[in-house]
mmCIF file of C-alpha atoms in Angstrom:
data_model
loop_
_atom_site.group_PDB
_atom_site.id
_atom_site.type_symbol
_atom_site.label_atom_id
_atom_site.label_comp_id
_atom_site.label_asym_id
_atom_site.label_seq_id
_atom_site.Cartn_x
_atom_site.Cartn_y
_atom_site.Cartn_z
ATOM 1 C CA VAL A 1 -29.135 -27.614 -53.999
ATOM 2 C CA PRO A 2 -26.634 -25.989 -56.437
ATOM 3 C CA ASN A 3 -25.566 -23.653 -53.618
ATOM 4 C CA ALA A 4 -25.901 -26.182 -50.790
ATOM 5 C CA ALA A 5 -22.753 -27.052 -48.881
ATOM 6 C CA PRO A 6 -21.735 -30.704 -49.226
ATOM 7 C CA GLU A 7 -22.005 -31.303 -45.478
ATOM 8 C CA ALA A 8 -25.610 -30.035 -45.498
ATOM 9 C CA LEU A 9 -26.402 -32.512 -48.291
ATOM 10 C CA PHE A 10 -24.665 -35.340 -46.406
ATOM 11 C CA GLU A 11 -26.621 -34.491 -43.253
ATOM 12 C CA ARG A 12 -29.903 -34.527 -45.162
ATOM 13 C CA PHE A 13 -28.981 -37.883 -46.679
ATOM 14 C CA ARG A 14 -28.042 -39.304 -43.271
ATOM 15 C CA ASP A 15 -31.372 -38.144 -41.873
ATOM 16 C CA ASP A 16 -33.301 -39.741 -44.760
ATOM 17 C CA THR A 17 -31.395 -43.023 -44.407
ATOM 18 C CA GLY A 18 -31.762 -43.021 -40.628
ATOM 19 C CA ALA A 19 -35.517 -42.553 -40.985
ATOM 20 C CA LEU A 20 -35.642 -45.862 -42.890
ATOM 21 C CA ILE A 21 -33.469 -48.028 -40.636
ATOM 22 C CA GLY A 22 -33.044 -46.122 -37.375
ATOM 23 C CA ALA A 23 -30.087 -44.135 -36.077
ATOM 24 C CA GLU A 24 -28.575 -47.142 -34.300
ATOM 25 C CA GLN A 25 -28.342 -49.053 -37.561
ATOM 26 C CA TYR A 26 -26.999 -46.304 -39.761
ATOM 27 C CA GLU A 27 -24.262 -45.347 -37.345
ATOM 28 C CA LYS A 28 -22.527 -48.701 -37.848
ATOM 29 C CA ALA A 29 -23.993 -50.272 -41.007
ATOM 30 C CA VAL A 30 -22.105 -50.976 -44.230
ATOM 31 C CA PHE A 31 -23.988 -49.792 -47.314
ATOM 32 C CA GLY A 32 -23.899 -51.222 -50.812
ATOM 33 C CA VAL A 33 -24.780 -48.818 -53.630
ATOM 34 C CA ALA A 34 -26.176 -49.953 -56.972
ATOM 35 C CA VAL A 35 -24.554 -47.631 -59.524
ATOM 36 C CA SER A 36 -25.468 -47.708 -63.204
ATOM 37 C CA GLY A 37 -23.306 -44.718 -64.092
ATOM 38 C CA GLY A 38 -26.336 -42.498 -64.739
ATOM 39 C CA PRO A 39 -26.569 -39.107 -63.009
ATOM 40 C CA ASP A 40 -29.049 -40.291 -60.348
ATOM 41 C CA SER A 41 -26.936 -43.215 -59.185
ATOM 42 C CA MET A 42 -23.681 -41.222 -59.327
ATOM 43 C CA ALA A 43 -25.268 -38.579 -57.098
ATOM 44 C CA LEU A 44 -26.417 -41.357 -54.735
ATOM 45 C CA LEU A 45 -22.898 -42.797 -54.610
ATOM 46 C CA TRP A 46 -21.388 -39.381 -53.853
ATOM 47 C CA LEU A 47 -23.941 -38.714 -51.111
ATOM 48 C CA ALA A 48 -23.446 -42.143 -49.534
ATOM 49 C CA ALA A 49 -19.657 -41.858 -49.632
ATOM 50 C CA GLY A 50 -19.786 -38.444 -47.975
ATOM 51 C CA ALA A 51 -22.423 -39.387 -45.414
ATOM 52 C CA PHE A 52 -20.878 -42.736 -44.443
ATOM 53 C CA PRO A 53 -17.132 -42.553 -45.189
ATOM 54 C CA GLY A 54 -15.381 -45.903 -45.176
ATOM 55 C CA ARG A 55 -18.684 -47.805 -44.991
ATOM 56 C CA VAL A 56 -19.713 -47.826 -48.649
ATOM 57 C CA ARG A 57 -19.291 -50.489 -51.337
ATOM 58 C CA ALA A 58 -20.491 -50.136 -54.936
ATOM 59 C CA ALA A 59 -21.541 -52.459 -57.738
ATOM 60 C CA THR A 60 -22.485 -51.919 -61.378
ATOM 61 C CA VAL A 61 -24.479 -54.445 -63.386
ATOM 62 C CA ASP A 62 -23.568 -54.905 -67.042
ATOM 63 C CA HIS A 63 -26.444 -56.822 -68.634
ATOM 64 C CA GLY A 64 -24.537 -57.179 -71.903
ATOM 65 C CA PHE A 65 -27.206 -55.352 -73.930
ATOM 66 C CA ARG A 66 -24.885 -52.674 -75.308
ATOM 67 C CA PRO A 67 -21.124 -52.757 -75.981
ATOM 68 C CA GLU A 68 -20.870 -49.304 -74.374
ATOM 69 C CA ALA A 69 -22.220 -50.640 -71.084
ATOM 70 C CA ARG A 70 -18.889 -52.200 -70.118
ATOM 71 C CA LEU A 71 -17.105 -48.913 -70.686
ATOM 72 C CA GLU A 72 -19.701 -47.163 -68.545
ATOM 73 C CA ALA A 73 -19.201 -49.695 -65.744
ATOM 74 C CA GLU A 74 -15.454 -49.180 -65.984
ATOM 75 C CA MET A 75 -16.013 -45.407 -65.705
ATOM 76 C CA VAL A 76 -17.765 -46.017 -62.373
ATOM 77 C CA ALA A 77 -14.945 -48.346 -61.306
ATOM 78 C CA ARG A 78 -12.328 -45.645 -61.986
ATOM 79 C CA TRP A 79 -14.236 -43.061 -59.947
ATOM 80 C CA CYS A 80 -14.620 -45.528 -57.088
ATOM 81 C CA ASP A 81 -10.920 -46.375 -57.219
ATOM 82 C CA ALA A 82 -10.024 -42.679 -56.949
ATOM 83 C CA ALA A 83 -12.489 -42.303 -54.046
ATOM 84 C CA ASP A 84 -11.175 -45.471 -52.330
ATOM 85 C CA ILE A 85 -14.551 -47.224 -52.589
ATOM 86 C CA PRO A 86 -14.530 -50.987 -53.317
ATOM 87 C CA HIS A 87 -16.371 -51.614 -56.589
ATOM 88 C CA GLU A 88 -17.358 -54.687 -58.579
ATOM 89 C CA ILE A 89 -18.819 -55.138 -62.079
ATOM 90 C CA LEU A 90 -21.525 -57.818 -62.155
ATOM 91 C CA SER A 91 -22.766 -59.658 -65.252
ATOM 92 C CA PRO A 92 -25.471 -62.345 -65.624
ATOM 93 C CA ALA A 93 -24.232 -65.826 -66.459
ATOM 94 C CA GLU A 94 -26.977 -66.319 -69.071
ATOM 95 C CA PRO A 95 -28.413 -63.900 -71.682
ATOM 96 C CA ILE A 96 -31.525 -61.999 -70.586
ATOM 97 C CA GLN A 97 -34.704 -63.519 -72.036
ATOM 98 C CA GLY A 98 -38.400 -62.657 -71.979
ATOM 99 C CA SER A 99 -39.758 -59.166 -71.254
ATOM 100 C CA LEU A 100 -36.623 -57.042 -71.518
ATOM 101 C CA GLN A 101 -37.175 -54.587 -68.659
ATOM 102 C CA ALA A 102 -38.795 -57.048 -66.248
ATOM 103 C CA SER A 103 -36.219 -59.783 -66.875
ATOM 104 C CA ALA A 104 -33.329 -57.344 -66.662
ATOM 105 C CA ARG A 105 -34.651 -55.984 -63.381
ATOM 106 C CA ALA A 106 -34.989 -59.490 -61.893
ATOM 107 C CA ALA A 107 -31.473 -60.429 -63.034
ATOM 108 C CA ARG A 108 -30.065 -57.134 -61.723
ATOM 109 C CA TYR A 109 -31.493 -57.559 -58.232
ATOM 110 C CA ASP A 110 -30.438 -61.211 -58.116
ATOM 111 C CA LEU A 111 -26.847 -60.232 -58.952
ATOM 112 C CA LEU A 112 -26.881 -57.320 -56.504
ATOM 113 C CA HIS A 113 -28.263 -59.365 -53.608
ATOM 114 C CA ARG A 114 -25.703 -62.119 -54.225
ATOM 115 C CA TRP A 115 -22.946 -59.487 -54.273
ATOM 116 C CA GLN A 116 -24.397 -57.955 -51.104
ATOM 117 C CA ALA A 117 -24.190 -61.308 -49.326
ATOM 118 C CA ARG A 118 -20.601 -61.910 -50.501
ATOM 119 C CA GLN A 119 -19.527 -58.456 -49.337
ATOM 120 C CA GLY A 120 -21.253 -58.688 -45.967
ATOM 121 C CA VAL A 121 -23.171 -55.520 -46.819
ATOM 122 C CA GLY A 122 -26.173 -54.848 -44.595
ATOM 123 C CA TRP A 123 -28.200 -52.582 -46.871
ATOM 124 C CA LEU A 124 -28.493 -52.071 -50.622
ATOM 125 C CA LEU A 125 -29.171 -48.481 -51.739
ATOM 126 C CA THR A 126 -30.792 -47.663 -55.079
ATOM 127 C CA ALA A 127 -31.285 -44.231 -56.642
ATOM 128 C CA HIS A 128 -35.073 -44.127 -57.075
ATOM 129 C CA HIS A 129 -36.269 -40.565 -56.434
ATOM 130 C CA ALA A 130 -39.502 -38.547 -56.221
ATOM 131 C CA ASP A 131 -39.879 -38.174 -59.992
ATOM 132 C CA ASP A 132 -39.553 -41.957 -60.409
ATOM 133 C CA GLN A 133 -42.225 -42.363 -57.746
ATOM 134 C CA LEU A 134 -44.571 -39.970 -59.564
ATOM 135 C CA GLU A 135 -44.182 -41.959 -62.801
ATOM 136 C CA THR A 136 -44.800 -45.242 -60.979
ATOM 137 C CA VAL A 137 -47.926 -44.051 -59.168
ATOM 138 C CA LEU A 138 -49.473 -42.601 -62.340
ATOM 139 C CA MET A 139 -48.714 -45.755 -64.322
ATOM 140 C CA ARG A 140 -50.406 -47.825 -61.626
ATOM 141 C CA LEU A 141 -53.402 -45.506 -61.517
ATOM 142 C CA ASN A 142 -53.790 -46.227 -65.227
ATOM 143 C CA ARG A 143 -53.851 -49.936 -64.363
ATOM 144 C CA SER A 144 -56.560 -49.561 -61.687
ATOM 145 C CA SER A 145 -54.200 -50.402 -58.831
ATOM 146 C CA GLY A 146 -55.432 -50.516 -55.254
ATOM 147 C CA VAL A 147 -53.752 -49.430 -52.038
ATOM 148 C CA GLY A 148 -50.775 -51.760 -52.436
ATOM 149 C CA GLY A 149 -50.079 -50.725 -56.011
ATOM 150 C CA LEU A 150 -50.437 -47.025 -55.247
ATOM 151 C CA ALA A 151 -47.744 -47.386 -52.575
ATOM 152 C CA GLY A 152 -45.435 -47.324 -55.580
ATOM 153 C CA ILE A 153 -41.725 -47.796 -54.986
ATOM 154 C CA ARG A 154 -41.183 -48.842 -51.370
ATOM 155 C CA ALA A 155 -38.713 -46.759 -49.396
ATOM 156 C CA ARG A 156 -37.640 -49.967 -47.692
ATOM 157 C CA ASN A 157 -38.145 -53.440 -49.146
ATOM 158 C CA GLY A 158 -36.257 -56.057 -47.177
ATOM 159 C CA ALA A 159 -32.614 -55.021 -47.265
ATOM 160 C CA ALA A 160 -33.157 -52.622 -50.188
ATOM 161 C CA LEU A 161 -33.415 -48.923 -49.308
ATOM 162 C CA ARG A 162 -34.486 -45.938 -51.435
ATOM 163 C CA PRO A 163 -33.360 -42.922 -49.368
ATOM 164 C CA LEU A 164 -33.809 -40.500 -52.301
ATOM 165 C CA LEU A 165 -37.605 -40.724 -52.600
ATOM 166 C CA GLY A 166 -37.793 -37.254 -51.041
ATOM 167 C CA TRP A 167 -35.309 -35.812 -53.585
ATOM 168 C CA ARG A 168 -36.068 -34.477 -57.068
ATOM 169 C CA ARG A 169 -34.303 -35.559 -60.244
ATOM 170 C CA ALA A 170 -33.204 -31.945 -60.772
ATOM 171 C CA GLU A 171 -31.585 -31.856 -57.318
ATOM 172 C CA LEU A 172 -29.510 -34.918 -58.140
ATOM 173 C CA ALA A 173 -28.527 -33.457 -61.518
ATOM 174 C CA ALA A 174 -27.401 -30.285 -59.728
ATOM 175 C CA ILE A 175 -25.163 -32.357 -57.435
ATOM 176 C CA VAL A 176 -23.616 -34.121 -60.435
ATOM 177 C CA ALA A 177 -22.928 -30.772 -62.107
ATOM 178 C CA ALA A 178 -21.591 -29.069 -58.972
ATOM 179 C CA GLN A 179 -19.266 -31.963 -58.113
ATOM 180 C CA GLY A 180 -18.207 -32.673 -61.699
ATOM 181 C CA LEU A 181 -19.202 -36.327 -61.356
ATOM 182 C CA PRO A 182 -18.702 -38.505 -64.450
ATOM 183 C CA HIS A 183 -21.955 -39.932 -65.762
ATOM 184 C CA VAL A 184 -23.669 -41.340 -68.833
ATOM 185 C CA GLU A 185 -27.207 -41.266 -70.195
ATOM 186 C CA ASP A 186 -28.665 -44.700 -70.962
ATOM 187 C CA PRO A 187 -30.308 -44.504 -74.433
ATOM 188 C CA SER A 188 -33.142 -46.755 -73.189
ATOM 189 C CA ASN A 189 -34.287 -43.770 -71.090
ATOM 190 C CA ARG A 190 -35.383 -42.136 -74.367
ATOM 191 C CA ASP A 191 -36.945 -45.243 -75.948
ATOM 192 C CA GLU A 192 -40.735 -44.876 -76.098
ATOM 193 C CA ARG A 193 -41.191 -48.606 -76.514
ATOM 194 C CA PHE A 194 -41.102 -48.581 -72.721
ATOM 195 C CA ASP A 195 -44.172 -47.355 -70.810
ATOM 196 C CA ARG A 196 -42.123 -45.472 -68.248
ATOM 197 C CA VAL A 197 -40.379 -43.417 -70.929
ATOM 198 C CA VAL A 198 -43.754 -42.521 -72.466
ATOM 199 C CA MET A 199 -45.023 -41.399 -69.051
ATOM 200 C CA ARG A 200 -41.836 -39.411 -68.340
ATOM 201 C CA ASN A 201 -42.070 -37.606 -71.664
ATOM 202 C CA ARG A 202 -45.748 -36.750 -71.108
ATOM 203 C CA LEU A 203 -44.924 -35.323 -67.665
ATOM 204 C CA ALA A 204 -42.099 -33.144 -68.962
ATOM 205 C CA GLY A 205 -42.974 -29.491 -68.531
ATOM 206 C CA ILE A 206 -46.017 -30.157 -66.326
ATOM 207 C CA ASP A 207 -45.548 -28.104 -63.167
ATOM 208 C CA TRP A 208 -48.928 -28.481 -61.460
ATOM 209 C CA ILE A 209 -48.220 -32.003 -60.173
ATOM 210 C CA ASP A 210 -45.898 -31.978 -57.152
ATOM 211 C CA PRO A 211 -43.764 -35.162 -57.207
ATOM 212 C CA LEU A 212 -42.862 -34.715 -53.533
ATOM 213 C CA ALA A 213 -46.547 -34.588 -52.582
ATOM 214 C CA VAL A 214 -47.230 -37.705 -54.657
ATOM 215 C CA ALA A 215 -44.273 -39.433 -52.961
ATOM 216 C CA ARG A 216 -45.787 -38.627 -49.555
ATOM 217 C CA SER A 217 -49.148 -40.022 -50.698
ATOM 218 C CA ALA A 218 -47.430 -43.214 -51.888
ATOM 219 C CA ALA A 219 -45.775 -43.561 -48.476
ATOM 220 C CA ALA A 220 -49.187 -43.113 -46.832
ATOM 221 C CA CYS A 221 -50.585 -45.908 -49.033
ATOM 222 C CA ALA A 222 -47.690 -48.143 -47.965
ATOM 223 C CA ASP A 223 -48.508 -47.412 -44.309
ATOM 224 C CA ALA A 224 -52.194 -48.113 -44.987
ATOM 225 C CA GLU A 225 -51.394 -51.448 -46.636
ATOM 226 C CA GLU A 226 -49.321 -52.481 -43.616
ATOM 227 C CA ALA A 227 -52.169 -51.463 -41.285
ATOM 228 C CA ILE A 228 -54.724 -53.427 -43.325
ATOM 229 C CA ALA A 229 -52.453 -56.495 -43.330
ATOM 230 C CA TRP A 230 -52.075 -56.209 -39.552
#
């Protein structure tokens, strides 16, 4: 990826998105991108903007957990303004309560789907990638999940799309570096109070598990669950 031409990356991204919704859809659809300001989501935004020029909107959710979060959202807004991409900062009306990660996730998707409806955006793109999928599948194995659980992160869930499940975290980081994209690292990604961070840290340096192969297995489990339901 570091040496890949931008158009080759855009074409790959178009192919991956088209595989989820069909060529007819992606040739005319408007895409909303959930952008936290982290390297993964900034790479997603850059890919979407290049693959679908003029048909991308972006939103950043500020949960109000950290004072720096607003500045990070404004960083995304400035980049979008320079790239002529409409952007909005979303904040929950009430403080997040209960399990921090689960409640924040529910509030985030509620805000994003409401924004999506207001904007008339057909599809919401999030930056989940193959390494995220590996972490999810292993965490669910530890919880004795069945076919549905081992499907992991769904490539398509309603109007939400994850076109990067066939991309590695390192590939996205290479795009950010090559394009000089502004980005921030959320400190919660290093906080071992969260199970996902523990799993990520344990996987660091392990090279005998292929995240892309695990992502394909998760997709096969999703297909199997659909077949069983049918």
